[in-house]
CSV table of C-alpha atoms and ligand atoms in Angstrom, one decimal:
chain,number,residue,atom,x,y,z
E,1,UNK,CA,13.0,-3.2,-24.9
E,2,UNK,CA,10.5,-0.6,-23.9
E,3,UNK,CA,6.7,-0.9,-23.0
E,4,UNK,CA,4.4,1.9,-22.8
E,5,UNK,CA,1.0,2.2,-22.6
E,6,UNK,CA,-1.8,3.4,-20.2
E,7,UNK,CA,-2.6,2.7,-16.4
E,8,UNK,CA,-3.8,-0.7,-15.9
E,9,UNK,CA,-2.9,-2.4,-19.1
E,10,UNK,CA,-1.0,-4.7,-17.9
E,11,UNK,CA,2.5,-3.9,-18.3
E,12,UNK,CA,3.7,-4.3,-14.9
E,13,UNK,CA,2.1,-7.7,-14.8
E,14,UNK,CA,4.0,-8.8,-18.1
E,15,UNK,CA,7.8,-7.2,-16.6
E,16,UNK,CA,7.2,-9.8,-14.1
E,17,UNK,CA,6.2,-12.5,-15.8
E,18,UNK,CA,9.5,-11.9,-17.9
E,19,UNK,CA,11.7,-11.3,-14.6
E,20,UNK,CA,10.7,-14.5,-13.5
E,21,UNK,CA,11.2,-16.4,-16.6
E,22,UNK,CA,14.5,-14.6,-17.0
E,23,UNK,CA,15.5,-15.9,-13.1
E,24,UNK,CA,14.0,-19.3,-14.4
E,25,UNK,CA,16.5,-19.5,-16.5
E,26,UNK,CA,19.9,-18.9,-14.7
E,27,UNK,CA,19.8,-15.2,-15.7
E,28,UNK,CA,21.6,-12.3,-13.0
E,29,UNK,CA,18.3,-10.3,-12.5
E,30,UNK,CA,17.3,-7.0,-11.1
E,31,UNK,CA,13.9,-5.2,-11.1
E,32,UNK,CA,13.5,-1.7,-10.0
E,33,UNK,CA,10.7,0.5,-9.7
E,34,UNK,CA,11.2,4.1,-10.0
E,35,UNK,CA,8.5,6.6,-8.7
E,36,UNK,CA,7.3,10.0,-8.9
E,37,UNK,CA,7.4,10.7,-5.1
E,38,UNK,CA,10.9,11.6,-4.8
E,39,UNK,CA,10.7,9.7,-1.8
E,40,UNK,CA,12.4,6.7,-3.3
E,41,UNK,CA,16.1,5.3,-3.1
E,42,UNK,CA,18.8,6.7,-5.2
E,43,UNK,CA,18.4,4.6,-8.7
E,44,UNK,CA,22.3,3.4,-7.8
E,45,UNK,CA,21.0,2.0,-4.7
E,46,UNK,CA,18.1,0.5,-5.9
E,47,UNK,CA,20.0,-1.2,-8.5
E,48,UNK,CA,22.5,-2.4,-6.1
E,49,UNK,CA,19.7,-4.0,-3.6
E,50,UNK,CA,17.6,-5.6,-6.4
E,51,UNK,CA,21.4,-7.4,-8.0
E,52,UNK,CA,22.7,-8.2,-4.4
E,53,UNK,CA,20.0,-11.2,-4.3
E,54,UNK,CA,21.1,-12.8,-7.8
E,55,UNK,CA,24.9,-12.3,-7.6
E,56,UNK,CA,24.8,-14.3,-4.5
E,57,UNK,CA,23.5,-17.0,-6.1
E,58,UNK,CA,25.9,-16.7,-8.9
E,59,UNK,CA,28.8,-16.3,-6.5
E,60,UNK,CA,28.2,-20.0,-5.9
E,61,UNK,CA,28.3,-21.1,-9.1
E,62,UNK,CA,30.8,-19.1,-10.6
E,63,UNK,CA,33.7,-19.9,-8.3
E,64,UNK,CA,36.6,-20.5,-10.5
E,65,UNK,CA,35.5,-17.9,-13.3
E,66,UNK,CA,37.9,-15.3,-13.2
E,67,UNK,CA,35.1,-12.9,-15.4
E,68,UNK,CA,32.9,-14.0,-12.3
E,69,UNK,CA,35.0,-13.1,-9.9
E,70,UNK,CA,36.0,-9.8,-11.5
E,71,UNK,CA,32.2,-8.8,-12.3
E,72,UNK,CA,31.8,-9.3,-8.6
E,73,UNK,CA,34.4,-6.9,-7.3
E,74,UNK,CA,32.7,-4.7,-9.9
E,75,UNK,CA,29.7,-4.9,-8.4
E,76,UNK,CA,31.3,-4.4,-4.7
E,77,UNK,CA,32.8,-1.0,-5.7
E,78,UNK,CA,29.7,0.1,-7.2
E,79,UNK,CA,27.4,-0.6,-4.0
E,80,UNK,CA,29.9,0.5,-1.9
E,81,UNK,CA,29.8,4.0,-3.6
E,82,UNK,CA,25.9,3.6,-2.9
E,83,UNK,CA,26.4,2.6,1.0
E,84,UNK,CA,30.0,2.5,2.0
E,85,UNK,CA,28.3,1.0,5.2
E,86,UNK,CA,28.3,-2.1,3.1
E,87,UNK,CA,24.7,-3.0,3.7
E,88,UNK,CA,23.9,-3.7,0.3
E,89,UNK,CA,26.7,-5.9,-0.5
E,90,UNK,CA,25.8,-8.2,2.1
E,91,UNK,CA,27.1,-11.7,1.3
E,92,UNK,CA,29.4,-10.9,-1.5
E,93,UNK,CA,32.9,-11.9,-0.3
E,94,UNK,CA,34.8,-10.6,-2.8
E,95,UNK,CA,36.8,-7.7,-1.9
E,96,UNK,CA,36.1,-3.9,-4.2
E,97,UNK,CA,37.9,-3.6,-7.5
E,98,UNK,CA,39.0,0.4,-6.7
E,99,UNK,CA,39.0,1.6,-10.2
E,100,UNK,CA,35.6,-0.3,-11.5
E,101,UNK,CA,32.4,1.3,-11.0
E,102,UNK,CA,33.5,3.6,-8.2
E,103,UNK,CA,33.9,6.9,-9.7
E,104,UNK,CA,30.5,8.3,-8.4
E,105,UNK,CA,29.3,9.0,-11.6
E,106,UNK,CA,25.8,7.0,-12.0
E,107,UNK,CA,27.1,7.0,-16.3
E,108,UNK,CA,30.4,5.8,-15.7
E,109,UNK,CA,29.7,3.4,-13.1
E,110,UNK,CA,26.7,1.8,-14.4
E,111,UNK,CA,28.7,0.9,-17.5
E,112,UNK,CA,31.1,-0.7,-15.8
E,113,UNK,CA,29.0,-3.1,-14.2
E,114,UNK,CA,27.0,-3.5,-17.1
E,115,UNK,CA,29.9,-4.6,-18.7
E,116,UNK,CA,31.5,-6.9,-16.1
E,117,UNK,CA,28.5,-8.5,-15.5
E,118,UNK,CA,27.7,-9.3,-19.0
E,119,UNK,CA,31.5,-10.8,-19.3
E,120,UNK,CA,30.4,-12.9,-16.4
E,121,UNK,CA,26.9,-13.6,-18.1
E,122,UNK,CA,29.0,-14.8,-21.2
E,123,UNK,CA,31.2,-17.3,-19.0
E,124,UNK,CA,28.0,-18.1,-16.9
E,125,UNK,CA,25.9,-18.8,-20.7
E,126,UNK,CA,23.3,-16.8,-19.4
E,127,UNK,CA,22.3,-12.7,-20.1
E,128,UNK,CA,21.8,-10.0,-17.6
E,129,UNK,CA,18.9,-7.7,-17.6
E,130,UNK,CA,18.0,-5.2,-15.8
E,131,UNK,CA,13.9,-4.5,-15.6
E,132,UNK,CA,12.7,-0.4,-14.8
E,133,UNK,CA,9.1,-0.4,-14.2
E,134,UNK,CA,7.4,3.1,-14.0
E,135,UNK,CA,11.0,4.2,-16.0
E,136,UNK,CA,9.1,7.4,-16.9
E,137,UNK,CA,9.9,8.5,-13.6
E,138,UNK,CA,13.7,8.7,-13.6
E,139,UNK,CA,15.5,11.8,-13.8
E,140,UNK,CA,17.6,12.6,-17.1
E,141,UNK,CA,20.7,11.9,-15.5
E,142,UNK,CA,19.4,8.3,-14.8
E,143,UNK,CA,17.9,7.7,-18.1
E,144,UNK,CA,21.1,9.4,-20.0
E,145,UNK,CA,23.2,6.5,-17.6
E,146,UNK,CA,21.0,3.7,-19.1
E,147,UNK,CA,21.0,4.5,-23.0
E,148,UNK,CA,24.8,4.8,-22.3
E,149,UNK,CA,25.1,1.5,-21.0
E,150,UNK,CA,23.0,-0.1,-23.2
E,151,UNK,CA,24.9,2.0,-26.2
E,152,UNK,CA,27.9,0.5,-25.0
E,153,UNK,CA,27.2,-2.9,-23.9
E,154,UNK,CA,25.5,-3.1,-27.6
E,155,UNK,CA,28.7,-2.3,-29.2
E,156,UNK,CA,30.9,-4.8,-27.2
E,157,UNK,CA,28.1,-7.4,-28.0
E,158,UNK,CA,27.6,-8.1,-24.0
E,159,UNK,CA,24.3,-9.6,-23.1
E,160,UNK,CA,23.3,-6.8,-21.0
E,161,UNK,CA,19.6,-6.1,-21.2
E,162,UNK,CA,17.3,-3.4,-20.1
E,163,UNK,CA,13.2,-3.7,-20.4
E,164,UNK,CA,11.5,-0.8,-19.3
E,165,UNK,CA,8.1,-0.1,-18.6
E,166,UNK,CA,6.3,3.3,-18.2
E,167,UNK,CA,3.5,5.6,-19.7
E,168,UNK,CA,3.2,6.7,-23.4
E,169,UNK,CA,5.0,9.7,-23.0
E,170,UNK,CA,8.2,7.4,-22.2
E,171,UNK,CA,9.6,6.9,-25.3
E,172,UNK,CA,9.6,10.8,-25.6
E,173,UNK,CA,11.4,11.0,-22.2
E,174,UNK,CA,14.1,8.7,-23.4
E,175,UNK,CA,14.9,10.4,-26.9
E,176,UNK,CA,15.1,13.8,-24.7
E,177,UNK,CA,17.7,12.1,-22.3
E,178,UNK,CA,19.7,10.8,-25.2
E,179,UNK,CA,18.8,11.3,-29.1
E,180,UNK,CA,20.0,7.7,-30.5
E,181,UNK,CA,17.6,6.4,-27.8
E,182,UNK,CA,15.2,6.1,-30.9
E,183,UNK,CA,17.1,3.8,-32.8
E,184,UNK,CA,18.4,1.8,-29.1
E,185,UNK,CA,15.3,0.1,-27.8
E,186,UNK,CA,12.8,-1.9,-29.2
E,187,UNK,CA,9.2,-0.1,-28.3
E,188,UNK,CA,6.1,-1.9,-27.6
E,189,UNK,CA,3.5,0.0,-26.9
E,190,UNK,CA,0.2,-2.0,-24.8
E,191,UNK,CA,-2.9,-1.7,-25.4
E,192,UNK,CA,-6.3,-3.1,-25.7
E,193,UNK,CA,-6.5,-6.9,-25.6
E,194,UNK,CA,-7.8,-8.1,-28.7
E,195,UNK,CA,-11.4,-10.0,-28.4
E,196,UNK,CA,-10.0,-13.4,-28.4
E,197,UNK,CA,-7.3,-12.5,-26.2
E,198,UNK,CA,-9.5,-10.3,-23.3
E,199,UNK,CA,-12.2,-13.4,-23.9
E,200,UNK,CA,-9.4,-15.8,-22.9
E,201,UNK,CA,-8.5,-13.7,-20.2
E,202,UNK,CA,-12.0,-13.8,-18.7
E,203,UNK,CA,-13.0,-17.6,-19.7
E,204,UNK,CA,-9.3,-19.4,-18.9
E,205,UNK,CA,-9.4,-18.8,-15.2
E,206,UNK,CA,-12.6,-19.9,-14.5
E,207,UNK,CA,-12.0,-23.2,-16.4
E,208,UNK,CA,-9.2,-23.6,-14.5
E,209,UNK,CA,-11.8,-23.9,-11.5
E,210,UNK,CA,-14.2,-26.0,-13.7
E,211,UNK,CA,-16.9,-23.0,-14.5
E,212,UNK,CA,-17.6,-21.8,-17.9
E,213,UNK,CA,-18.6,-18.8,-19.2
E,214,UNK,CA,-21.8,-18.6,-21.7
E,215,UNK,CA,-21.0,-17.2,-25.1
E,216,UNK,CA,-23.5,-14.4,-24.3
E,217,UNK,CA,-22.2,-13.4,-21.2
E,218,UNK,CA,-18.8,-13.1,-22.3
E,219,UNK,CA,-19.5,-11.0,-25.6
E,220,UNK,CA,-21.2,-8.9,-22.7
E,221,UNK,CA,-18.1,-8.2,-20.5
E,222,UNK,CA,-15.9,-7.9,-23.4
E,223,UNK,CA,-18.4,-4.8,-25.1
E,224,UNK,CA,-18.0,-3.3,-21.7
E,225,UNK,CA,-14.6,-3.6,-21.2
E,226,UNK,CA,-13.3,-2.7,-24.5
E,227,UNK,CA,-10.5,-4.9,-24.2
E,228,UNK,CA,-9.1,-2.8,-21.0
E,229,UNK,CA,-6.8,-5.4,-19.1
E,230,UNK,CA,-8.0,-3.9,-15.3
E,231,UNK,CA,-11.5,-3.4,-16.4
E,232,UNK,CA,-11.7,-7.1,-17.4
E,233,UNK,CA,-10.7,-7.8,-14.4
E,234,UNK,CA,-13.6,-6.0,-12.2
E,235,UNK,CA,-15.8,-7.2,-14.4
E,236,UNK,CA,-15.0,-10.6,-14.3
E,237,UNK,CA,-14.2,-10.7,-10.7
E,238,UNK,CA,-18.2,-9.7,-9.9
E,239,UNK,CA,-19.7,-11.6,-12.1
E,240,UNK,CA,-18.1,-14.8,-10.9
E,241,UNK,CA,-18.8,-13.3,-7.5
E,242,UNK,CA,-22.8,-12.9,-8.7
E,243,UNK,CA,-22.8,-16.1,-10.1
E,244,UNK,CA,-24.3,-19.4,-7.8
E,245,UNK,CA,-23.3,-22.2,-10.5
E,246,UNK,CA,-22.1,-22.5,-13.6
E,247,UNK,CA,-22.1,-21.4,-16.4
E,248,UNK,CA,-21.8,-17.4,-15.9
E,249,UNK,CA,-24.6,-16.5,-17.6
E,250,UNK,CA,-25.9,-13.2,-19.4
E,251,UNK,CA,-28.3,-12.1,-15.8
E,252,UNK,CA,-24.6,-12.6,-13.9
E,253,UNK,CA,-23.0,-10.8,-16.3
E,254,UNK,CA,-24.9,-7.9,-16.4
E,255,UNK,CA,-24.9,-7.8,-12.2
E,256,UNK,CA,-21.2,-7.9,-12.7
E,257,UNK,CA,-20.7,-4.8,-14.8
E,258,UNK,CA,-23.4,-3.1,-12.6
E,259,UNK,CA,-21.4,-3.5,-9.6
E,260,UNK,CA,-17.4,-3.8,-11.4
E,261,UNK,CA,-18.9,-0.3,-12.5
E,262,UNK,CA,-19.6,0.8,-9.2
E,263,UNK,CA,-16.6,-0.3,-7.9
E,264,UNK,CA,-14.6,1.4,-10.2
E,265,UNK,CA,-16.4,4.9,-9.5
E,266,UNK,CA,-15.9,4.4,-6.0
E,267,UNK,CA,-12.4,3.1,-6.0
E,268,UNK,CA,-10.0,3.4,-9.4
E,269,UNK,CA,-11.9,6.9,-10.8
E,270,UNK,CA,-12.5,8.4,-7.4
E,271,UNK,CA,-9.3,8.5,-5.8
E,272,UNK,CA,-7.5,10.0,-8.5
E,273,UNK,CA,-10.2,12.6,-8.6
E,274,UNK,CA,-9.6,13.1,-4.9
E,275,UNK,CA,-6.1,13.2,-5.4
E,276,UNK,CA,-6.8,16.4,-7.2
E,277,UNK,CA,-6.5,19.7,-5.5
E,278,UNK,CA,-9.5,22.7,-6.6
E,279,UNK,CA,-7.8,23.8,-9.3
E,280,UNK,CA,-6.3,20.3,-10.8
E,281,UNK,CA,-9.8,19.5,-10.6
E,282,UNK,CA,-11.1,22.7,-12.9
E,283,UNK,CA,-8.1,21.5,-15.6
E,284,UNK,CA,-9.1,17.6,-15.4
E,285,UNK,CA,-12.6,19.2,-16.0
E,286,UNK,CA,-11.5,21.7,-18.7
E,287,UNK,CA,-9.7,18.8,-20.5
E,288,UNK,CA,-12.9,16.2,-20.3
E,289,UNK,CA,-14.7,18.1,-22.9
E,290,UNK,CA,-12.4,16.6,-25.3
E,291,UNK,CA,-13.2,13.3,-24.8
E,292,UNK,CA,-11.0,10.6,-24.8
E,293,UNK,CA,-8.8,12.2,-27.0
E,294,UNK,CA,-5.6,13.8,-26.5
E,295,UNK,CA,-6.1,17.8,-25.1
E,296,UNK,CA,-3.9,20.5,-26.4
E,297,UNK,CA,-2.6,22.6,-23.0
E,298,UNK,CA,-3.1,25.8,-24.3
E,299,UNK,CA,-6.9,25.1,-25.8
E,300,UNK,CA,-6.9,23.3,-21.7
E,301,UNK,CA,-6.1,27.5,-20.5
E,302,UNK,CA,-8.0,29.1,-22.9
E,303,UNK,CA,-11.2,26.7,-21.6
E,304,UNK,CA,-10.4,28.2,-18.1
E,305,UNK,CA,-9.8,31.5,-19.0
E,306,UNK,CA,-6.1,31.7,-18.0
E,307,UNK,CA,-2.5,32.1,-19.8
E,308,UNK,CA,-0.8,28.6,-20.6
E,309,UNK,CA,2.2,29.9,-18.2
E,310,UNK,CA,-0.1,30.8,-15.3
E,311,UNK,CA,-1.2,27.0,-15.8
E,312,UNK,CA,2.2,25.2,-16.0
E,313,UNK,CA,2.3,24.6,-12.1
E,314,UNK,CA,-1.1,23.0,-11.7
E,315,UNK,CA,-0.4,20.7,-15.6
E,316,UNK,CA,2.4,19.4,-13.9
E,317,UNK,CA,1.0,18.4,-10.4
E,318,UNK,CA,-1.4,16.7,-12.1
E,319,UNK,CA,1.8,14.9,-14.3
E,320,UNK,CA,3.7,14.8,-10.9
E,321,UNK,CA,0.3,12.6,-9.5
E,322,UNK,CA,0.3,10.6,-12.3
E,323,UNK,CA,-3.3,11.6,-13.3
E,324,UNK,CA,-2.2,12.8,-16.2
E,325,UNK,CA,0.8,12.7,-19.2
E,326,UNK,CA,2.2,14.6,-22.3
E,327,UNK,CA,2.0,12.1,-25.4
E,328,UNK,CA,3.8,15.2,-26.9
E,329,UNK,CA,5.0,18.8,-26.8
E,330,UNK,CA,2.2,20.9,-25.9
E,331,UNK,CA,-0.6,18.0,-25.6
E,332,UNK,CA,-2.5,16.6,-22.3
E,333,UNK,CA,-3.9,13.7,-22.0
E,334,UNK,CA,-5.5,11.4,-19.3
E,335,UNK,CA,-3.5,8.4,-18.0
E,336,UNK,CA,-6.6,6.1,-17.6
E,337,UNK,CA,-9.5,5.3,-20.4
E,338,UNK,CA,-12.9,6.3,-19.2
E,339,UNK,CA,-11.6,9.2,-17.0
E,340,UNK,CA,-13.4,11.7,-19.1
E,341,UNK,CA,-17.0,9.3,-18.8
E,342,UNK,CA,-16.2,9.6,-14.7
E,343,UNK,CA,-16.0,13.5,-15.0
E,344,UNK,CA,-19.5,13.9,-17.1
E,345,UNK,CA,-20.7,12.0,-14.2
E,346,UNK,CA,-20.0,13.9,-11.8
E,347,UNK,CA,-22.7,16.2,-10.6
E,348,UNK,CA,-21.4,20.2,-12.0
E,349,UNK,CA,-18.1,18.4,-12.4
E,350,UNK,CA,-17.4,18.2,-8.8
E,351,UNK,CA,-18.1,14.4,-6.8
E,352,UNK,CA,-21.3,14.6,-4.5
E,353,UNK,CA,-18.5,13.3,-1.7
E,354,UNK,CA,-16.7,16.4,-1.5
O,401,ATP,N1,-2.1,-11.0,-18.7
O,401,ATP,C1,-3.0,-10.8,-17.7
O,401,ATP,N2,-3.8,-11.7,-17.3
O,401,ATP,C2,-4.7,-11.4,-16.3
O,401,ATP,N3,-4.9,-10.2,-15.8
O,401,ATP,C3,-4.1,-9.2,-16.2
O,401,ATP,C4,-3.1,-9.4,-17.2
O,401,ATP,N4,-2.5,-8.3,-17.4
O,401,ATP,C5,-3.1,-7.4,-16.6
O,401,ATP,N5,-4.1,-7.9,-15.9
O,401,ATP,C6,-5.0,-7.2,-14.9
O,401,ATP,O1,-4.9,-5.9,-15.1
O,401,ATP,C7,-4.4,-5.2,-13.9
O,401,ATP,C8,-3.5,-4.1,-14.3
O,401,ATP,O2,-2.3,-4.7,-14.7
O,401,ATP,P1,-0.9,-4.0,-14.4
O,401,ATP,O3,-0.9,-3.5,-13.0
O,401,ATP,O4,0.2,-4.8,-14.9
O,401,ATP,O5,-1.0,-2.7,-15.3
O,401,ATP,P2,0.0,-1.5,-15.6
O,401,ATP,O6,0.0,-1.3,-17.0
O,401,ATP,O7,1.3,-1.9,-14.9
O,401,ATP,O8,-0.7,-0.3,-14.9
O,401,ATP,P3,0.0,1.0,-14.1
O,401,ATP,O9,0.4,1.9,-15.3
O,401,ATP,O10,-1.1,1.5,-13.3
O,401,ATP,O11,1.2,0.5,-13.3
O,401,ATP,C9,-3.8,-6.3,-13.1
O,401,ATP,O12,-4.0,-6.1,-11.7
O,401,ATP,C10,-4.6,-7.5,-13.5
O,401,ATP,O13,-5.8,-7.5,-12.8
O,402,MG,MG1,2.4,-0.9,-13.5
């Protein structure tokens, strides 16, 4: 399963919730996060880490399994390859299977596992899954490695799992890794909560602490919000700050968007304009006069004067920050809602700050 959808929509918090209920429930977990820095471990390795923790725990219950035993092994060859130092097979006393999951190739390897594991799963009555967050970030080879695995473990009817969770532009990224990736994932794309839902998500945990929220007041943060998971949340968070008893009412309400606005220009909108250079700056600004619509790149260079080509660096530092994504060929868009409201702001464009 796949989620996309914007910054701060929540996605992140509902691969958790589903990684916990998944370990909840006796299932051999991993959760990896890739990330555009380039800084991060190897995807191998990070896979190997985030497993070690749940396989030791299986290793005690699975004793006498022979499937257990053997997806173990598996999974010692295939962190070895990733450290041969051994460091992230800690605690698995099994010795390697050489022949599983050792060739070095991430496509090979990882289907190996995926497919020892989910034998073990089966003996275990439990599933595997593996959860990607920020998957938009992993290189083709990575993403080519995973829609194999899952092709295969599909068609051996393993339980092996992979739920994903990235920008819009992911499901893009995976159907140009792999074409069947279309017809291999289920996508859900996040987005706005619906009134009740964002309502709920406002009233719920103050009731919880035995404060309610006047109809008004609500209808107030919600029209602000527009159903925008983070924005709820600053909202929400000053106004229960503003308020002295309860219920929140509409005057508390009102002080809380005033300053969740604030806070959001200072914080969320500002550093991502300050993460932009000059020029990344000039295209952010060239794109705004589109609204919150999607931006074609070359309309973006004809704005500013320039050749689509002589742009191509700056569009993708501004992908490579995150500030920024291609929902498809030849379109820019920005990552956050109410980026382009932040830019018109902005005295000439540019942030009195700098
Ligand atoms: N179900 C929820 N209940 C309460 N708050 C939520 C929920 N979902 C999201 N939020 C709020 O929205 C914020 C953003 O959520 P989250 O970090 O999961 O978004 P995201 O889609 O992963 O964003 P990004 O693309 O930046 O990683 C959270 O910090 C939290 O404040
Ligand atoms: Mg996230």
């Amino acid at each position: 399963m796949i989620f996309n959808g914007l910054r701060g929509v929540g996605k992140t918090v509902l691969l958790n919730q589903l990684a916990d209920s998944a370990r909840e429930d006796g299932w051999i977990v991993a959760k990896v996060e890739a990330d555009a820095s380039g800084s991060r471990m190897p995807f191998r390795n990070q896979v190997a880490q985030s497993l070690n923790v749940s396989l030791r725990q299986v290793q005690g219950k699975g004793r006498k399994s022979s499937r257990v035993k053997a997806a173990l092994r598996t999974f010692k060859s295939f962190s070895l390859k990733a450290a041969p130092d051994g460091t992230l097979s800690v605690g698995i006393e099994f010795d390697a299977d050489r022949g599983r999951a050792d060739t070095g190739s991430l496509q090979a390897d990882l289907t190996d596992l995926a497919l020892d594991l989910g034998g073990a799963a089966i003996e275990l009555d439990c599933g595997v899954a593996l959860f990607i967050d920020e998957m938009q970030h992993l290189n083709a080879e990575e993403l080519a490695a995973i829609c194999q695995t899952c092709h295969e473990a599909g068609q051996q009817n393993m339980p092996f799992f992979v739920i994903g969770a990235g920008l819009p532009n992911l499901p893009g990224v995976l159907a140009g890794a792999r074409s069947y990736a279309e017809r291999l994932f289920r996508y859900v794309t996040i987005g706005a909560l619906s009134p009740i839902e964002a309502a709920a998500a406002l009233t719920r945990p103050a009731e919880q602490e035995g404060v309610e929220w006047t109809k008004e007041a609500t209808a107030m943060v919600l029209d602000a919000a527009s159903g925008y998971p983070y924005f709820l949340q600053e909202f929400g968070s000053a106004a229960w700050d503003t308020a002295t008893d309860s219920p929140i009412d509409s005057e508390d309400a009102a002080e809380g968007i005033r300053v969740g606005k604030a806070r959001l220009d200072d914080g969320f909108f500002r550093s991502r304009w300050e993460r932009a250079a000059p020029a990344e700056r000039d295209y952010m600004t060239a794109m705004a006069v589109d609204g919150d619509a999607h931006s074609q790149s070359g309309e973006v260079a004809r704005r500013l004067g320039k050749l689509p080509t002589q742009l191509g660096p700056v569009r993708a530092r501004l992908i490579a920050k995150g500030l920024v994504y291609a929902p498809e060929h030849g379109m820019i868009a920005f990552t956050v809602p109410g980026m382009t409201a932040f830019i018109a702001r902005q005295p000439n464009g540019e942030p009195a700050s700098s």
